[in-house]
PDB file of C-alpha atoms and ligand atoms in Angstrom:
ATOM      1  CA  MET A  90      34.151 175.991 131.849  1.00 71.00           C
ATOM      2  CA  LYS A  91      36.898 177.847 133.728  1.00 90.00           C
ATOM      3  CA  ARG A  92      36.596 181.785 134.240  1.00 96.00           C
ATOM      4  CA  ILE A  93      39.854 183.251 134.089  1.00 98.00           C
ATOM      5  CA  LEU A  94      41.323 186.695 135.218  1.00 98.00           C
ATOM      6  CA  VAL A  95      44.448 187.935 133.547  1.00 98.00           C
ATOM      7  CA  VAL A  96      46.187 190.517 135.642  1.00 98.00           C
ATOM      8  CA  GLY A  97      48.865 192.678 133.842  1.00 97.00           C
ATOM      9  CA  ALA A  98      46.957 191.953 130.632  1.00 97.00           C
ATOM     10  CA  GLY A  99      48.503 194.865 128.670  1.00 96.00           C
ATOM     11  CA  GLY A 100      52.116 193.674 128.685  1.00 95.00           C
ATOM     12  CA  GLN A 101      54.114 191.594 126.349  1.00 94.00           C
ATOM     13  CA  ILE A 102      52.574 188.131 127.580  1.00 97.00           C
ATOM     14  CA  GLY A 103      49.215 189.388 128.565  1.00 97.00           C
ATOM     15  CA  THR A 104      48.257 190.954 125.174  1.00 96.00           C
ATOM     16  CA  GLU A 105      48.665 187.638 123.515  1.00 97.00           C
ATOM     17  CA  LEU A 106      47.475 185.441 126.309  1.00 98.00           C
ATOM     18  CA  VAL A 107      44.189 187.040 126.525  1.00 98.00           C
ATOM     19  CA  THR A 108      43.352 186.029 122.859  1.00 98.00           C
ATOM     20  CA  HIS A 109      44.832 182.656 123.318  1.00 98.00           C
ATOM     21  CA  LEU A 110      42.714 182.126 126.501  1.00 98.00           C
ATOM     22  CA  GLN A 111      39.673 183.532 124.545  1.00 98.00           C
ATOM     23  CA  LYS A 112      40.134 180.970 121.894  1.00 97.00           C
ATOM     24  CA  ASN A 113      40.551 178.059 124.436  1.00 96.00           C
ATOM     25  CA  TYR A 114      37.821 178.980 127.033  1.00 96.00           C
ATOM     26  CA  GLY A 115      35.461 181.347 125.263  1.00 96.00           C
ATOM     27  CA  GLU A 116      35.302 185.134 125.208  1.00 96.00           C
ATOM     28  CA  ASP A 117      32.724 185.237 128.124  1.00 96.00           C
ATOM     29  CA  ASN A 118      35.161 183.260 130.401  1.00 98.00           C
ATOM     30  CA  VAL A 119      38.223 185.614 130.076  1.00 98.00           C
ATOM     31  CA  VAL A 120      38.544 188.972 131.988  1.00 98.00           C
ATOM     32  CA  ALA A 121      41.587 191.200 131.256  1.00 98.00           C
ATOM     33  CA  ALA A 122      42.778 193.446 134.014  1.00 98.00           C
ATOM     34  CA  GLU A 123      45.404 196.257 133.546  1.00 98.00           C
ATOM     35  CA  VAL A 124      46.438 199.250 135.456  1.00 97.00           C
ATOM     36  CA  ARG A 125      46.860 201.781 132.585  1.00 97.00           C
ATOM     37  CA  PRO A 126      43.494 203.433 131.734  1.00 97.00           C
ATOM     38  CA  ASP A 127      44.442 204.033 128.009  1.00 97.00           C
ATOM     39  CA  VAL A 128      45.481 200.353 127.563  1.00 97.00           C
ATOM     40  CA  VAL A 129      42.269 199.335 129.324  1.00 97.00           C
ATOM     41  CA  LYS A 130      40.412 201.215 126.583  1.00 97.00           C
ATOM     42  CA  LYS A 131      42.272 199.322 123.767  1.00 96.00           C
ATOM     43  CA  ILE A 132      41.780 195.867 125.403  1.00 97.00           C
ATOM     44  CA  ALA A 133      38.134 196.576 125.656  1.00 97.00           C
ATOM     45  CA  GLU A 134      37.711 196.738 121.979  1.00 97.00           C
ATOM     46  CA  HIS A 135      38.198 193.016 121.897  1.00 96.00           C
ATOM     47  CA  ALA A 136      37.825 191.548 125.557  1.00 97.00           C
ATOM     48  CA  GLN A 137      36.070 192.141 128.880  1.00 97.00           C
ATOM     49  CA  ALA A 138      38.499 194.643 130.474  1.00 98.00           C
ATOM     50  CA  VAL A 139      38.780 196.132 133.883  1.00 98.00           C
ATOM     51  CA  GLU A 140      40.974 198.807 135.269  1.00 98.00           C
ATOM     52  CA  LEU A 141      42.839 197.218 138.160  1.00 98.00           C
ATOM     53  CA  ASP A 142      46.059 197.920 140.175  1.00 98.00           C
ATOM     54  CA  ALA A 143      47.190 194.405 141.350  1.00 98.00           C
ATOM     55  CA  LEU A 144      48.505 196.074 144.588  1.00 98.00           C
ATOM     56  CA  ASP A 145      44.883 197.184 145.452  1.00 98.00           C
ATOM     57  CA  PHE A 146      43.988 193.978 147.398  1.00 98.00           C
ATOM     58  CA  GLN A 147      40.259 195.032 148.086  1.00 98.00           C
ATOM     59  CA  LYS A 148      39.518 196.030 144.282  1.00 98.00           C
ATOM     60  CA  TYR A 149      41.428 192.801 143.095  1.00 98.00           C
ATOM     61  CA  GLY A 150      39.155 190.557 145.491  1.00 98.00           C
ATOM     62  CA  GLU A 151      36.012 192.367 144.407  1.00 98.00           C
ATOM     63  CA  THR A 152      37.012 191.751 140.673  1.00 98.00           C
ATOM     64  CA  ILE A 153      37.459 188.076 141.284  1.00 98.00           C
ATOM     65  CA  LYS A 154      34.186 187.838 143.092  1.00 98.00           C
ATOM     66  CA  LYS A 155      32.293 189.990 140.504  1.00 98.00           C
ATOM     67  CA  TYR A 156      33.374 187.758 137.616  1.00 97.00           C
ATOM     68  CA  LYS A 157      33.349 184.518 139.390  1.00 97.00           C
ATOM     69  CA  ILE A 158      36.879 183.784 138.707  1.00 98.00           C
ATOM     70  CA  ASP A 159      38.442 180.524 139.272  1.00 95.00           C
ATOM     71  CA  ALA A 160      41.938 180.921 137.828  1.00 98.00           C
ATOM     72  CA  VAL A 161      44.167 184.044 137.992  1.00 98.00           C
ATOM     73  CA  TYR A 162      47.093 184.561 135.693  1.00 98.00           C
ATOM     74  CA  ASN A 163      49.198 187.026 137.459  1.00 98.00           C
ATOM     75  CA  LEU A 164      51.697 188.716 134.794  1.00 98.00           C
ATOM     76  CA  VAL A 165      52.445 191.875 136.729  1.00 97.00           C
ATOM     77  CA  ALA A 166      56.123 192.481 136.810  1.00 95.00           C
ATOM     78  CA  LEU A 167      59.004 195.049 136.272  1.00 94.00           C
ATOM     79  CA  LEU A 168      61.475 193.243 133.971  1.00 95.00           C
ATOM     80  CA  SER A 169      65.220 192.602 134.809  1.00 94.00           C
ATOM     81  CA  ALA A 170      67.112 195.702 133.452  1.00 94.00           C
ATOM     82  CA  LYS A 171      64.377 198.100 134.659  1.00 95.00           C
ATOM     83  CA  GLY A 172      64.237 196.423 138.013  1.00 96.00           C
ATOM     84  CA  GLU A 173      68.007 197.175 138.358  1.00 96.00           C
ATOM     85  CA  LEU A 174      67.340 200.858 138.113  1.00 95.00           C
ATOM     86  CA  ASN A 175      64.736 200.749 140.870  1.00 96.00           C
ATOM     87  CA  PRO A 176      64.954 197.642 143.118  1.00 98.00           C
ATOM     88  CA  ASP A 177      62.703 198.790 145.720  1.00 98.00           C
ATOM     89  CA  LEU A 178      59.958 199.418 143.167  1.00 98.00           C
ATOM     90  CA  ALA A 179      60.560 196.009 141.564  1.00 98.00           C
ATOM     91  CA  TRP A 180      60.188 194.237 144.829  1.00 98.00           C
ATOM     92  CA  LYS A 181      57.033 196.327 145.696  1.00 98.00           C
ATOM     93  CA  ILE A 182      55.316 195.698 142.448  1.00 98.00           C
ATOM     94  CA  ASN A 183      56.472 192.110 141.672  1.00 98.00           C
ATOM     95  CA  ILE A 184      56.024 190.764 145.228  1.00 98.00           C
ATOM     96  CA  GLY A 185      52.981 192.846 146.051  1.00 98.00           C
ATOM     97  CA  ALA A 186      51.003 191.626 143.009  1.00 98.00           C
ATOM     98  CA  LEU A 187      52.102 188.015 143.669  1.00 98.00           C
ATOM     99  CA  LEU A 188      51.150 188.065 147.354  1.00 98.00           C
ATOM    100  CA  ASN A 189      47.712 189.649 146.617  1.00 98.00           C
ATOM    101  CA  SER A 190      47.159 187.040 144.023  1.00 98.00           C
ATOM    102  CA  LEU A 191      48.183 184.141 146.296  1.00 98.00           C
ATOM    103  CA  ASN A 192      46.333 185.471 149.308  1.00 98.00           C
ATOM    104  CA  LEU A 193      43.079 186.033 147.199  1.00 98.00           C
ATOM    105  CA  ALA A 194      43.402 182.699 145.708  1.00 98.00           C
ATOM    106  CA  ARG A 195      43.619 181.116 148.988  1.00 98.00           C
ATOM    107  CA  GLU A 196      40.567 183.118 150.224  1.00 98.00           C
ATOM    108  CA  LEU A 197      38.382 182.791 147.123  1.00 97.00           C
ATOM    109  CA  HIS A 198      39.600 179.249 145.939  1.00 97.00           C
ATOM    110  CA  CYS A 199      41.201 180.113 142.659  1.00 97.00           C
ATOM    111  CA  ALA A 200      44.107 178.528 140.852  1.00 98.00           C
ATOM    112  CA  VAL A 201      47.255 180.836 140.224  1.00 98.00           C
ATOM    113  CA  PHE A 202      49.664 180.953 137.242  1.00 98.00           C
ATOM    114  CA  THR A 203      52.587 183.317 137.837  1.00 97.00           C
ATOM    115  CA  PRO A 204      55.508 183.122 135.414  1.00 98.00           C
ATOM    116  CA  SER A 205      58.979 182.522 136.624  1.00 98.00           C
ATOM    117  CA  SER A 206      61.928 183.056 134.241  1.00 97.00           C
ATOM    118  CA  ILE A 207      65.576 182.258 133.384  1.00 97.00           C
ATOM    119  CA  GLY A 208      66.178 185.308 135.580  1.00 98.00           C
ATOM    120  CA  ALA A 209      65.475 182.964 138.543  1.00 98.00           C
ATOM    121  CA  PHE A 210      69.048 181.567 138.054  1.00 98.00           C
ATOM    122  CA  GLY A 211      72.455 183.238 138.600  1.00 97.00           C
ATOM    123  CA  TYR A 212      76.244 183.052 137.909  1.00 97.00           C
ATOM    124  CA  ASN A 213      76.734 180.046 140.105  1.00 96.00           C
ATOM    125  CA  THR A 214      74.041 177.978 138.341  1.00 97.00           C
ATOM    126  CA  PRO A 215      75.306 175.479 135.961  1.00 97.00           C
ATOM    127  CA  HIS A 216      74.669 177.318 132.595  1.00 96.00           C
ATOM    128  CA  TYR A 217      74.624 174.350 130.148  1.00 96.00           C
ATOM    129  CA  LYS A 218      71.569 172.169 130.465  1.00 97.00           C
ATOM    130  CA  THR A 219      70.669 173.982 133.658  1.00 98.00           C
ATOM    131  CA  PRO A 220      68.779 171.277 135.645  1.00 98.00           C
ATOM    132  CA  GLN A 221      65.265 171.603 137.130  1.00 98.00           C
ATOM    133  CA  ASP A 222      66.361 171.524 140.715  1.00 97.00           C
ATOM    134  CA  THR A 223      69.754 173.358 141.139  1.00 97.00           C
ATOM    135  CA  ILE A 224      71.478 176.243 142.746  1.00 96.00           C
ATOM    136  CA  MET A 225      69.302 179.390 142.570  1.00 97.00           C
ATOM    137  CA  ARG A 226      70.997 182.538 143.752  1.00 97.00           C
ATOM    138  CA  PRO A 227      70.104 185.141 141.222  1.00 97.00           C
ATOM    139  CA  ASP A 228      72.139 188.403 140.914  1.00 95.00           C
ATOM    140  CA  THR A 229      69.227 190.617 140.129  1.00 97.00           C
ATOM    141  CA  ILE A 230      66.161 191.996 142.225  1.00 98.00           C
ATOM    142  CA  TYR A 231      64.045 190.678 139.189  1.00 97.00           C
ATOM    143  CA  GLY A 232      65.495 187.215 139.969  1.00 98.00           C
ATOM    144  CA  VAL A 233      65.235 187.454 143.696  1.00 98.00           C
ATOM    145  CA  CYS A 234      61.418 188.268 143.167  1.00 98.00           C
ATOM    146  CA  LYS A 235      61.155 185.171 140.855  1.00 98.00           C
ATOM    147  CA  VAL A 236      62.879 182.795 143.379  1.00 98.00           C
ATOM    148  CA  THR A 237      60.619 184.295 146.096  1.00 98.00           C
ATOM    149  CA  GLY A 238      57.552 183.680 143.691  1.00 98.00           C
ATOM    150  CA  GLU A 239      58.453 180.114 143.222  1.00 98.00           C
ATOM    151  CA  LEU A 240      59.009 179.417 146.859  1.00 98.00           C
ATOM    152  CA  LEU A 241      55.725 181.247 147.841  1.00 98.00           C
ATOM    153  CA  GLY A 242      53.858 179.334 145.001  1.00 98.00           C
ATOM    154  CA  ASP A 243      54.964 175.953 146.440  1.00 98.00           C
ATOM    155  CA  TYR A 244      54.312 177.011 150.056  1.00 98.00           C
ATOM    156  CA  TYR A 245      50.816 178.105 149.384  1.00 98.00           C
ATOM    157  CA  PHE A 246      50.190 174.951 147.581  1.00 98.00           C
ATOM    158  CA  LYS A 247      51.510 172.734 150.479  1.00 97.00           C
ATOM    159  CA  ARG A 248      50.202 174.899 153.405  1.00 98.00           C
ATOM    160  CA  PHE A 249      46.852 176.115 152.065  1.00 98.00           C
ATOM    161  CA  GLY A 250      46.116 173.817 148.913  1.00 98.00           C
ATOM    162  CA  VAL A 251      46.100 176.830 146.448  1.00 98.00           C
ATOM    163  CA  ASP A 252      46.619 175.310 142.977  1.00 98.00           C
ATOM    164  CA  ALA A 253      49.814 177.300 142.135  1.00 98.00           C
ATOM    165  CA  ARG A 254      51.648 176.555 139.024  1.00 98.00           C
ATOM    166  CA  SER A 255      54.491 178.124 136.980  1.00 98.00           C
ATOM    167  CA  VAL A 256      57.020 177.881 134.207  1.00 98.00           C
ATOM    168  CA  ARG A 257      60.462 179.488 133.995  1.00 98.00           C
ATOM    169  CA  PHE A 258      60.115 181.476 130.612  1.00 98.00           C
ATOM    170  CA  PRO A 259      63.181 182.011 128.403  1.00 98.00           C
ATOM    171  CA  GLY A 260      63.408 185.481 126.805  1.00 97.00           C
ATOM    172  CA  LEU A 261      59.989 185.748 124.915  1.00 98.00           C
ATOM    173  CA  ILE A 262      60.130 186.860 121.220  1.00 98.00           C
ATOM    174  CA  SER A 263      56.727 188.265 120.010  1.00 97.00           C
ATOM    175  CA  ASN A 264      55.090 190.850 117.691  1.00 96.00           C
ATOM    176  CA  GLY A 265      52.127 192.063 119.918  1.00 93.00           C
ATOM    177  CA  ALA A 266      52.963 194.482 122.759  1.00 89.00           C
ATOM    178  CA  LEU A 267      56.718 195.346 123.018  1.00 90.00           C
ATOM    179  CA  PRO A 268      58.497 193.862 126.074  1.00 86.00           C
ATOM    180  CA  GLY A 269      59.652 196.842 128.323  1.00 84.00           C
ATOM    181  CA  GLY A 270      62.949 196.897 130.142  1.00 91.00           C
ATOM    182  CA  GLY A 271      64.183 193.191 129.821  1.00 94.00           C
ATOM    183  CA  THR A 272      67.548 191.855 129.111  1.00 95.00           C
ATOM    184  CA  THR A 273      66.308 189.805 126.234  1.00 96.00           C
ATOM    185  CA  ASP A 274      64.424 192.492 124.529  1.00 96.00           C
ATOM    186  CA  TYR A 275      67.095 192.791 121.825  1.00 98.00           C
ATOM    187  CA  ALA A 276      65.715 189.666 120.191  1.00 98.00           C
ATOM    188  CA  VAL A 277      62.418 191.488 119.657  1.00 97.00           C
ATOM    189  CA  GLU A 278      63.625 194.960 118.754  1.00 97.00           C
ATOM    190  CA  VAL A 279      66.034 193.839 116.137  1.00 98.00           C
ATOM    191  CA  PHE A 280      63.079 192.397 113.986  1.00 98.00           C
ATOM    192  CA  TYR A 281      61.575 195.917 113.865  1.00 97.00           C
ATOM    193  CA  GLU A 282      64.659 197.883 113.410  1.00 97.00           C
ATOM    194  CA  ILE A 283      65.772 195.744 110.502  1.00 97.00           C
ATOM    195  CA  TRP A 284      62.775 196.976 108.519  1.00 97.00           C
ATOM    196  CA  LYS A 285      62.715 200.434 109.979  1.00 97.00           C
ATOM    197  CA  HIS A 286      66.410 201.429 109.665  1.00 97.00           C
ATOM    198  CA  GLY A 287      68.041 198.272 108.140  1.00 97.00           C
ATOM    199  CA  LYS A 288      70.511 198.178 111.203  1.00 97.00           C
ATOM    200  CA  TYR A 289      70.596 197.525 114.895  1.00 98.00           C
ATOM    201  CA  THR A 290      72.468 198.472 117.799  1.00 98.00           C
ATOM    202  CA  CYS A 291      72.727 195.876 120.467  1.00 98.00           C
ATOM    203  CA  ALA A 292      73.049 196.498 124.100  1.00 97.00           C
ATOM    204  CA  VAL A 293      73.845 192.908 124.956  1.00 98.00           C
ATOM    205  CA  PRO A 294      77.222 191.342 124.243  1.00 98.00           C
ATOM    206  CA  ARG A 295      77.639 189.483 120.933  1.00 98.00           C
ATOM    207  CA  ASP A 296      78.451 186.126 122.707  1.00 97.00           C
ATOM    208  CA  ALA A 297      75.807 186.193 125.432  1.00 97.00           C
ATOM    209  CA  TYR A 298      73.957 182.854 125.127  1.00 96.00           C
ATOM    210  CA  MET A 299      70.379 182.820 126.369  1.00 97.00           C
ATOM    211  CA  ASP A 300      67.248 180.775 126.075  1.00 97.00           C
ATOM    212  CA  MET A 301      64.626 182.254 123.998  1.00 98.00           C
ATOM    213  CA  MET A 302      61.249 181.175 123.016  1.00 98.00           C
ATOM    214  CA  TYR A 303      58.547 182.214 120.424  1.00 98.00           C
ATOM    215  CA  MET A 304      55.346 183.538 122.069  1.00 98.00           C
ATOM    216  CA  PRO A 305      53.106 180.776 120.526  1.00 98.00           C
ATOM    217  CA  ASP A 306      55.097 178.120 122.294  1.00 98.00           C
ATOM    218  CA  ALA A 307      54.948 180.101 125.618  1.00 98.00           C
ATOM    219  CA  LEU A 308      51.153 180.468 125.370  1.00 98.00           C
ATOM    220  CA  THR A 309      50.651 176.894 124.787  1.00 98.00           C
ATOM    221  CA  ALA A 310      53.025 176.043 127.653  1.00 98.00           C
ATOM    222  CA  THR A 311      50.835 178.205 129.884  1.00 98.00           C
ATOM    223  CA  THR A 312      47.468 176.669 129.104  1.00 97.00           C
ATOM    224  CA  GLN A 313      48.946 173.121 128.917  1.00 98.00           C
ATOM    225  CA  LEU A 314      50.502 173.333 132.350  1.00 98.00           C
ATOM    226  CA  MET A 315      47.316 174.912 133.972  1.00 97.00           C
ATOM    227  CA  GLU A 316      45.292 171.962 132.414  1.00 97.00           C
ATOM    228  CA  ALA A 317      47.693 169.305 133.347  1.00 97.00           C
ATOM    229  CA  ASP A 318      46.683 166.408 135.485  1.00 97.00           C
ATOM    230  CA  PRO A 319      47.770 167.387 139.073  1.00 97.00           C
ATOM    231  CA  SER A 320      48.659 163.716 139.944  1.00 97.00           C
ATOM    232  CA  ARG A 321      51.394 163.702 137.542  1.00 97.00           C
ATOM    233  CA  LEU A 322      52.964 166.848 138.807  1.00 97.00           C
ATOM    234  CA  LYS A 323      56.081 166.324 140.966  1.00 97.00           C
ATOM    235  CA  HIS A 324      57.084 169.943 140.538  1.00 97.00           C
ATOM    236  CA  ARG A 325      54.885 172.988 140.450  1.00 97.00           C
ATOM    237  CA  ASN A 326      56.745 176.270 140.870  1.00 97.00           C
ATOM    238  CA  SER A 327      58.511 176.214 138.531  1.00 95.00           C
ATOM    239  CA  PHE A 328      59.174 174.192 135.336  1.00 98.00           C
ATOM    240  CA  ASN A 329      62.089 174.871 133.105  1.00 98.00           C
ATOM    241  CA  ILE A 330      60.846 175.142 129.361  1.00 98.00           C
ATOM    242  CA  ALA A 331      63.192 175.419 126.495  1.00 97.00           C
ATOM    243  CA  SER A 332      62.871 175.687 122.590  1.00 97.00           C
ATOM    244  CA  MET A 333      65.934 177.648 121.276  1.00 97.00           C
ATOM    245  CA  SER A 334      69.042 179.270 122.433  1.00 97.00           C
ATOM    246  CA  PHE A 335      71.386 181.650 120.646  1.00 98.00           C
ATOM    247  CA  THR A 336      73.734 184.634 121.045  1.00 98.00           C
ATOM    248  CA  PRO A 337      73.013 188.025 119.505  1.00 98.00           C
ATOM    249  CA  GLU A 338      75.712 187.436 116.845  1.00 98.00           C
ATOM    250  CA  GLN A 339      74.136 184.090 115.915  1.00 98.00           C
ATOM    251  CA  LEU A 340      70.740 185.601 115.527  1.00 98.00           C
ATOM    252  CA  PHE A 341      71.965 188.670 113.476  1.00 98.00           C
ATOM    253  CA  ASN A 342      74.064 186.287 111.186  1.00 98.00           C
ATOM    254  CA  GLU A 343      71.038 184.200 110.556  1.00 98.00           C
ATOM    255  CA  LEU A 344      68.997 187.352 109.871  1.00 98.00           C
ATOM    256  CA  LYS A 345      71.594 188.581 107.349  1.00 98.00           C
ATOM    257  CA  LYS A 346      71.203 185.484 105.396  1.00 98.00           C
ATOM    258  CA  ARG A 347      67.599 186.572 104.797  1.00 97.00           C
ATOM    259  CA  ILE A 348      68.264 190.298 104.393  1.00 97.00           C
ATOM    260  CA  PRO A 349      71.758 190.652 103.190  1.00 97.00           C
ATOM    261  CA  THR A 350      71.759 194.664 103.678  1.00 97.00           C
ATOM    262  CA  PHE A 351      71.217 194.274 107.288  1.00 98.00           C
ATOM    263  CA  THR A 352      74.095 195.639 109.620  1.00 98.00           C
ATOM    264  CA  TRP A 353      74.562 195.685 113.237  1.00 98.00           C
ATOM    265  CA  ASP A 354      76.950 196.826 115.895  1.00 98.00           C
ATOM    266  CA  TYR A 355      77.100 196.847 119.674  1.00 98.00           C
ATOM    267  CA  LYS A 356      76.849 199.482 122.454  1.00 98.00           C
ATOM    268  CA  VAL A 357      76.865 197.324 125.436  1.00 98.00           C
ATOM    269  CA  ASP A 358      74.929 198.307 128.564  1.00 97.00           C
ATOM    270  CA  PRO A 359      77.001 196.876 131.524  1.00 96.00           C
ATOM    271  CA  ILE A 360      73.845 196.127 133.474  1.00 96.00           C
ATOM    272  CA  LYS A 361      72.435 194.124 130.753  1.00 96.00           C
ATOM    273  CA  ALA A 362      75.806 192.518 130.016  1.00 97.00           C
ATOM    274  CA  ASP A 363      76.040 191.474 133.824  1.00 96.00           C
ATOM    275  CA  ILE A 364      72.471 190.034 133.822  1.00 96.00           C
ATOM    276  CA  ALA A 365      72.976 188.258 130.423  1.00 97.00           C
ATOM    277  CA  ASN A 366      76.112 186.612 131.537  1.00 96.00           C
ATOM    278  CA  SER A 367      74.573 185.326 134.683  1.00 97.00           C
ATOM    279  CA  TRP A 368      71.599 183.616 133.035  1.00 97.00           C
ATOM    280  CA  PRO A 369      71.570 179.979 131.720  1.00 96.00           C
ATOM    281  CA  ASP A 370      72.771 179.319 128.208  1.00 95.00           C
ATOM    282  CA  ILE A 371      70.223 176.418 127.803  1.00 96.00           C
ATOM    283  CA  MET A 372      67.866 174.939 130.273  1.00 97.00           C
ATOM    284  CA  ASP A 373      67.120 171.155 130.636  1.00 98.00           C
ATOM    285  CA  ASP A 374      63.326 170.833 130.311  1.00 98.00           C
ATOM    286  CA  SER A 375      63.028 167.086 130.861  1.00 98.00           C
ATOM    287  CA  CYS A 376      60.739 167.492 133.843  1.00 98.00           C
ATOM    288  CA  ALA A 377      58.223 169.666 131.977  1.00 98.00           C
ATOM    289  CA  ARG A 378      58.224 167.019 129.154  1.00 98.00           C
ATOM    290  CA  ALA A 379      57.803 164.090 131.533  1.00 98.00           C
ATOM    291  CA  GLU A 380      55.093 165.646 133.844  1.00 98.00           C
ATOM    292  CA  TRP A 381      52.883 167.409 131.468  1.00 98.00           C
ATOM    293  CA  ASP A 382      54.073 166.570 127.958  1.00 98.00           C
ATOM    294  CA  TRP A 383      55.627 169.922 127.056  1.00 98.00           C
ATOM    295  CA  THR A 384      56.772 169.889 123.559  1.00 97.00           C
ATOM    296  CA  PRO A 385      57.928 173.192 121.692  1.00 97.00           C
ATOM    297  CA  LYS A 386      56.892 173.613 118.084  1.00 97.00           C
ATOM    298  CA  TRP A 387      58.862 176.736 117.115  1.00 98.00           C
ATOM    299  CA  GLY A 388      62.419 176.569 116.252  1.00 97.00           C
ATOM    300  CA  LEU A 389      64.824 179.624 115.226  1.00 98.00           C
ATOM    301  CA  GLN A 390      64.035 179.472 111.388  1.00 97.00           C
ATOM    302  CA  GLU A 391      60.310 179.216 111.754  1.00 97.00           C
ATOM    303  CA  MET A 392      60.207 181.915 114.225  1.00 98.00           C
ATOM    304  CA  MET A 393      62.379 184.269 112.072  1.00 98.00           C
ATOM    305  CA  THR A 394      60.051 183.690 109.147  1.00 98.00           C
ATOM    306  CA  ASP A 395      56.953 184.647 111.199  1.00 98.00           C
ATOM    307  CA  MET A 396      58.539 187.483 113.035  1.00 98.00           C
ATOM    308  CA  LEU A 397      60.027 189.052 109.943  1.00 98.00           C
ATOM    309  CA  ALA A 398      56.558 189.168 108.155  1.00 98.00           C
ATOM    310  CA  ALA A 399      54.612 190.389 111.008  1.00 97.00           C
ATOM    311  CA  CYS A 400      57.214 193.175 111.852  1.00 97.00           C
ATOM    312  CA  ARG A 401      57.449 194.342 108.466  1.00 97.00           C
ATOM    313  CA  GLU A 402      53.734 194.791 108.292  1.00 97.00           C
ATOM    314  CA  LYS A 403      53.736 196.667 111.558  1.00 96.00           C
ATOM    315  CA  VAL A 404      56.592 198.889 110.460  1.00 96.00           C
ATOM    316  CA  GLU A 405      54.869 199.517 107.082  1.00 96.00           C
ATOM    317  CA  ASN A 406      51.559 200.481 108.720  1.00 94.00           C
ATOM    318  CA  GLY A 407      53.397 202.960 110.932  1.00 92.00           C
ATOM    319  CA  GLU A 408      52.674 200.905 114.103  1.00 91.00           C
ATOM    320  CA  TYR A 409      56.318 200.725 115.235  1.00 91.00           C
TER     321      TYR A 409
HETATM  322  N1  LIG B 252      62.654 188.635 129.376  1.00 84.35           N
HETATM  323  C1  LIG B 252      62.865 188.837 130.768  1.00 84.35           C
HETATM  324  C2  LIG B 252      63.982 189.947 130.906  1.00 84.35           C
HETATM  325  O1  LIG B 252      64.820 190.037 129.987  1.00 84.35           O
HETATM  326  C3  LIG B 252      63.419 187.601 131.299  1.00 84.35           C
HETATM  327  O2  LIG B 252      62.595 186.815 131.919  1.00 84.35           O
HETATM  328  O3  LIG B 252      63.892 190.568 131.864  1.00 84.35           O
END
């Protein structure tokens, strides 16, 4: 059985990935590492948890050795909008954590999963059915880090044999930990605000199409790719994956059909608008389908049903 270390385990993906991995590999085989002590305490209620700054190479290495880890899931990242407010810090954290993960994986013989994103693309990428292999000149520091990560992942595989694999996540919609500082966050926030205030003010333009995905599909994609037969993989870092795509206005109109009293308006953040407009409308995920049988299960309507129920409960319990 694989022994897995999730680094950045308290974030939007990590919070749910830890539980998903525990179900797949057993609780004893999953270790959750997180930098914030209060979050470590919370994770420790249901998982093996360690306090770790992914930029601390020595402690990161000691953790891998101590728990006899053979696969690292590095989720440490400052998201796109937050990154634009402090590009130096975004580079330092996103690339620092990545390089430590790859170098330790090389030294200690681990596999590495690091997410890439729709943010790896930019204005001059074809936005409709964005091909797997295409122009990648992102316009954000977040995207620059993602492209760098993809190149480094492939380089460490070819040069040092590190089993590095990755997917390009769309905006992820979930009801565990909140995303922090992303451009696609609106598609999460609205589900809470609808119950809390009955209205939502959106920072992304009404007509900004972006790829989105419900977290259960993102988790399945992650483990499915990491378990995929390597002889079938023509690509590694990183695979386009897609399941649904919409604009804010389309999502809000669908929500209004369920909750007729819902109202919304826009107070567009120019940074988020610029980022959203530079990203794909919908990615072509045929390589993921062909090389490791990627098949999404959640569409817009099923996602909405699930999110509305889960977020209602959290608002009613005072958890939001
Ligand atoms: N959800 C991320 C963001 O908006 C994109 O990967 O920054």
